Amino acid sequence: MPLKLIRNDITKVTCDAIVNAANSTLLGGGGVDGAIHKAAGRGLLLECMKLGGCKPGQAKITGGYRLPCKYVIHTVGPKWHGGKNGEKETLRSCYRESLRLAEAHGCESVAFPLISAGVYGYPKAQAFRVAVDAITEYLVTSDLLVYLVIFDTAVYQISEKLYGDIAAYIDDCYVEQHTDAQAERNRRMYGVESMPLASAPTAVPFIPEKSNEGTLLAESITAAFQITPEIPGERQPDDLEQALQQLDESFSEMLLRKIDEKGMTDAACYKKANIDRKLFSKIRSNRLYKPSKPTALAFAVALELPLEETKDLLQKAGFALSHSSKFDIIVEYFICHGVYDIFEINEALFAFDQNLLGS
Ligand code: APR
């Protein structure tokens, strides 16, 4: 996952470089600036004194001293004056220049605080969006691992409406999950068939053990696909041959087939999935590779698969969506609403204290 959202004190993050939200003197201050200087020790200040200050939007680099990082990159964010004085471009430049400097010094990982979102008064949600957009734009042509460090939950919020919609969707799904469980208990106790027909087609008929596997398997698959009514949005294989092939298809093969069908390049797909190139290479080179559930779902989102095809791809990795998992329900919410921006989904997952999509 090239861009990770984490909750932490940036002075505790172990990586190649941490970024300091400094002021133009570079001689320390409050907030994250104060915390970094305090943790790094006096050596950092002595080196900063030789730098001759820094302009807003620019970045300068020093050693990490007592911090768990090789470098500290000092950048000066814009002070907020209402948003019509070039604040957004200056803030974007802070991220871009810091990332450029990090790569120029051979860093493979960088941690950012939310620049200007404190003393400098940049509205937090906008500061967050600018940070995500600037970092992800840079990562299109870079393999850096970037942490966006959120220091306190108060800083971080998604819109009230979105939060409320997702919370309601979670409640509905939880209710459905428990209703299904009750139906299952009824069936076991009273043999009452209460499974709604709509879900029957996904069950492939049982194949008797002693059988001519090939024929029966073909008949069962034909039967399964024949009894499956056309469900809008669910793709039906054109013929039995294709159905048989897809039955044996591995996760990796299905992923690569979907990338081709969508007319995407490999890089466009794994970048959009927020998956790093090394992991994608492992999946591409090993047809039996089994990814984690967040990784499998990240690819389904990057490919903008409808829900049924998302379930197919997940199943190839040995997983299913479950209404007893908030993580699954939130991802399902976005897929059902046709929202496939992985950072928007991760912002919501982060707001609900869930793992994030990606490797
Ligand atoms: N780790 C991570 N993030 C932190 C930490 C920490 N230890 N301390 C504060 N933050 C967060 C704040 O919650 C805020 O979201 O960093 C973000 C930036 O806040 P500030 O540190 O106030 O930085 P900024 O808004 O850019 O103002 C810079 O403040 O500290 C002075 O010398 C600094 O004059 C400069 C100004």
PDB file of N, CA and C and ligand atoms in Angstrom, residues 8-10 21-23 28-33 35 113-120 151-152 155, ligand 1:
ATOM      1  N   ASN A   8      -0.807   8.136  14.794  1.00  0.00           N
ATOM      2  CA  ASN A   8       0.399   7.970  15.603  1.00  0.00           C
ATOM      3  C   ASN A   8       0.972   9.359  15.901  1.00  0.00           C
ATOM      4  N   ASP A   9       1.986   9.372  16.758  1.00  0.00           N
ATOM      5  CA  ASP A   9       2.836  10.546  16.973  1.00  0.00           C
ATOM      6  C   ASP A   9       3.976  10.391  15.975  1.00  0.00           C
ATOM      7  N   ILE A  10       4.154  11.333  15.111  1.00  0.00           N
ATOM      8  CA  ILE A  10       5.124  11.181  14.005  1.00  0.00           C
ATOM      9  C   ILE A  10       6.546  10.955  14.521  1.00  0.00           C
ATOM     10  N   ALA A  21       6.356  20.051   9.889  1.00  0.00           N
ATOM     11  CA  ALA A  21       5.567  21.238   9.503  1.00  0.00           C
ATOM     12  C   ALA A  21       6.190  22.417  10.232  1.00  0.00           C
ATOM     13  N   ALA A  22       7.183  23.012   9.590  1.00  0.00           N
ATOM     14  CA  ALA A  22       8.017  24.035  10.254  1.00  0.00           C
ATOM     15  C   ALA A  22       7.505  25.442   9.948  1.00  0.00           C
ATOM     16  N   ASN A  23       8.211  26.449  10.503  1.00  0.00           N
ATOM     17  CA  ASN A  23       7.972  27.840  10.080  1.00  0.00           C
ATOM     18  C   ASN A  23       9.204  28.300   9.321  1.00  0.00           C
ATOM     19  N   GLY A  28      12.415  25.931  14.996  1.00  0.00           N
ATOM     20  CA  GLY A  28      11.546  25.265  15.975  1.00  0.00           C
ATOM     21  C   GLY A  28      10.321  26.109  16.300  1.00  0.00           C
ATOM     22  N   GLY A  29       9.419  25.475  17.037  1.00  0.00           N
ATOM     23  CA  GLY A  29       8.161  26.175  17.373  1.00  0.00           C
ATOM     24  C   GLY A  29       7.305  25.243  18.207  1.00  0.00           C
ATOM     25  N   GLY A  30       5.986  25.302  18.000  1.00  0.00           N
ATOM     26  CA  GLY A  30       5.098  24.425  18.767  1.00  0.00           C
ATOM     27  C   GLY A  30       4.683  23.242  17.909  1.00  0.00           C
ATOM     28  N   GLY A  31       3.521  22.684  18.232  1.00  0.00           N
ATOM     29  CA  GLY A  31       2.923  21.611  17.417  1.00  0.00           C
ATOM     30  C   GLY A  31       3.912  20.521  17.056  1.00  0.00           C
ATOM     31  N   VAL A  32       3.801  20.060  15.816  1.00  0.00           N
ATOM     32  CA  VAL A  32       4.646  18.935  15.388  1.00  0.00           C
ATOM     33  C   VAL A  32       6.112  19.379  15.313  1.00  0.00           C
ATOM     34  N   ASP A  33       6.323  20.662  15.005  1.00  0.00           N
ATOM     35  CA  ASP A  33       7.686  21.230  14.945  1.00  0.00           C
ATOM     36  C   ASP A  33       8.354  21.074  16.308  1.00  0.00           C
ATOM     37  N   ALA A  35       7.479  19.044  18.723  1.00  0.00           N
ATOM     38  CA  ALA A  35       7.624  17.621  19.108  1.00  0.00           C
ATOM     39  C   ALA A  35       8.849  17.007  18.434  1.00  0.00           C
ATOM     40  N   PRO A 113       3.052  14.713   8.577  1.00  0.00           N
ATOM     41  CA  PRO A 113       1.912  15.131   9.386  1.00  0.00           C
ATOM     42  C   PRO A 113       0.950  15.862   8.447  1.00  0.00           C
ATOM     43  N   LEU A 114      -0.157  16.315   8.981  1.00  0.00           N
ATOM     44  CA  LEU A 114      -1.102  17.066   8.139  1.00  0.00           C
ATOM     45  C   LEU A 114      -0.648  18.535   8.138  1.00  0.00           C
ATOM     46  N   ILE A 115       0.167  18.890   7.163  1.00  0.00           N
ATOM     47  CA  ILE A 115       0.796  20.203   7.125  1.00  0.00           C
ATOM     48  C   ILE A 115      -0.248  21.333   7.098  1.00  0.00           C
ATOM     49  N   SER A 116       0.006  22.359   7.870  1.00  0.00           N
ATOM     50  CA  SER A 116      -0.828  23.573   7.976  1.00  0.00           C
ATOM     51  C   SER A 116      -2.174  23.355   8.636  1.00  0.00           C
ATOM     52  N   ALA A 117      -2.483  22.127   9.055  1.00  0.00           N
ATOM     53  CA  ALA A 117      -3.823  21.831   9.618  1.00  0.00           C
ATOM     54  C   ALA A 117      -3.908  22.178  11.094  1.00  0.00           C
ATOM     55  N   GLY A 118      -2.853  22.727  11.649  1.00  0.00           N
ATOM     56  CA  GLY A 118      -2.862  23.093  13.081  1.00  0.00           C
ATOM     57  C   GLY A 118      -2.805  24.606  13.248  1.00  0.00           C
ATOM     58  N   VAL A 119      -1.693  25.095  13.770  1.00  0.00           N
ATOM     59  CA  VAL A 119      -1.508  26.537  14.035  1.00  0.00           C
ATOM     60  C   VAL A 119      -1.797  27.393  12.789  1.00  0.00           C
ATOM     61  N   TYR A 120      -1.443  26.876  11.620  1.00  0.00           N
ATOM     62  CA  TYR A 120      -1.611  27.684  10.395  1.00  0.00           C
ATOM     63  C   TYR A 120      -3.050  27.705   9.895  1.00  0.00           C
ATOM     64  N   PHE A 151      -2.678  12.658  13.870  1.00  0.00           N
ATOM     65  CA  PHE A 151      -2.261  12.673  15.276  1.00  0.00           C
ATOM     66  C   PHE A 151      -3.426  12.541  16.232  1.00  0.00           C
ATOM     67  N   ASP A 152      -4.560  13.134  15.868  1.00  0.00           N
ATOM     68  CA  ASP A 152      -5.704  12.980  16.770  1.00  0.00           C
ATOM     69  C   ASP A 152      -6.980  12.867  15.943  1.00  0.00           C
ATOM     70  N   VAL A 155      -8.817  15.695  14.349  1.00  0.00           N
ATOM     71  CA  VAL A 155      -8.357  16.312  13.096  1.00  0.00           C
ATOM     72  C   VAL A 155      -9.106  15.711  11.917  1.00  0.00           C
TER      73      VAL A 155
HETATM   74  N1  APR B   1       2.703  13.839  15.349  1.00  0.00           N
HETATM   75  C1  APR B   1       1.922  13.947  14.259  1.00  0.00           C
HETATM   76  N2  APR B   1       1.141  15.013  13.999  1.00  0.00           N
HETATM   77  C2  APR B   1       1.137  15.999  14.903  1.00  0.00           C
HETATM   78  C3  APR B   1       1.935  15.969  16.088  1.00  0.00           C
HETATM   79  C4  APR B   1       2.734  14.817  16.288  1.00  0.00           C
HETATM   80  N3  APR B   1       3.527  14.690  17.352  1.00  0.00           N
HETATM   81  N4  APR B   1       1.705  17.119  16.778  1.00  0.00           N
HETATM   82  C5  APR B   1       0.789  17.823  16.073  1.00  0.00           C
HETATM   83  N5  APR B   1       0.449  17.151  14.962  1.00  0.00           N
HETATM   84  C6  APR B   1      -0.500  17.531  13.914  1.00  0.00           C
HETATM   85  C7  APR B   1      -1.544  18.527  14.315  1.00  0.00           C
HETATM   86  O1  APR B   1      -2.654  17.836  14.931  1.00  0.00           O
HETATM   87  C8  APR B   1      -1.946  19.085  12.949  1.00  0.00           C
HETATM   88  O2  APR B   1      -2.933  18.271  12.357  1.00  0.00           O
HETATM   89  O3  APR B   1       0.229  18.170  12.886  1.00  0.00           O
HETATM   90  C9  APR B   1      -0.646  18.980  12.122  1.00  0.00           C
HETATM   91  C10 APR B   1       0.022  20.310  11.845  1.00  0.00           C
HETATM   92  O4  APR B   1      -0.125  21.147  12.995  1.00  0.00           O
HETATM   93  P1  APR B   1       1.065  22.156  13.450  1.00  0.00           P
HETATM   94  O5  APR B   1       2.128  21.396  14.096  1.00  0.00           O
HETATM   95  O6  APR B   1       0.406  23.238  14.229  1.00  0.00           O
HETATM   96  O7  APR B   1       1.663  22.752  12.101  1.00  0.00           O
HETATM   97  P2  APR B   1       1.077  23.874  11.121  1.00  0.00           P
HETATM   98  O8  APR B   1      -0.397  23.980  11.200  1.00  0.00           O
HETATM   99  O9  APR B   1       1.710  23.590   9.804  1.00  0.00           O
HETATM  100  O10 APR B   1       1.673  25.227  11.724  1.00  0.00           O
HETATM  101  C11 APR B   1       3.069  25.397  11.648  1.00  0.00           C
HETATM  102  O11 APR B   1       3.171  25.802  13.973  1.00  0.00           O
HETATM  103  O12 APR B   1       4.403  24.535  15.378  1.00  0.00           O
HETATM  104  C12 APR B   1       4.399  25.712  14.692  1.00  0.00           C
HETATM  105  O13 APR B   1       6.715  26.144  14.237  1.00  0.00           O
HETATM  106  C13 APR B   1       5.480  25.735  13.669  1.00  0.00           C
HETATM  107  O14 APR B   1       5.146  28.022  13.173  1.00  0.00           O
HETATM  108  C14 APR B   1       4.924  26.692  12.702  1.00  0.00           C
HETATM  109  C15 APR B   1       3.448  26.396  12.722  1.00  0.00           C
END
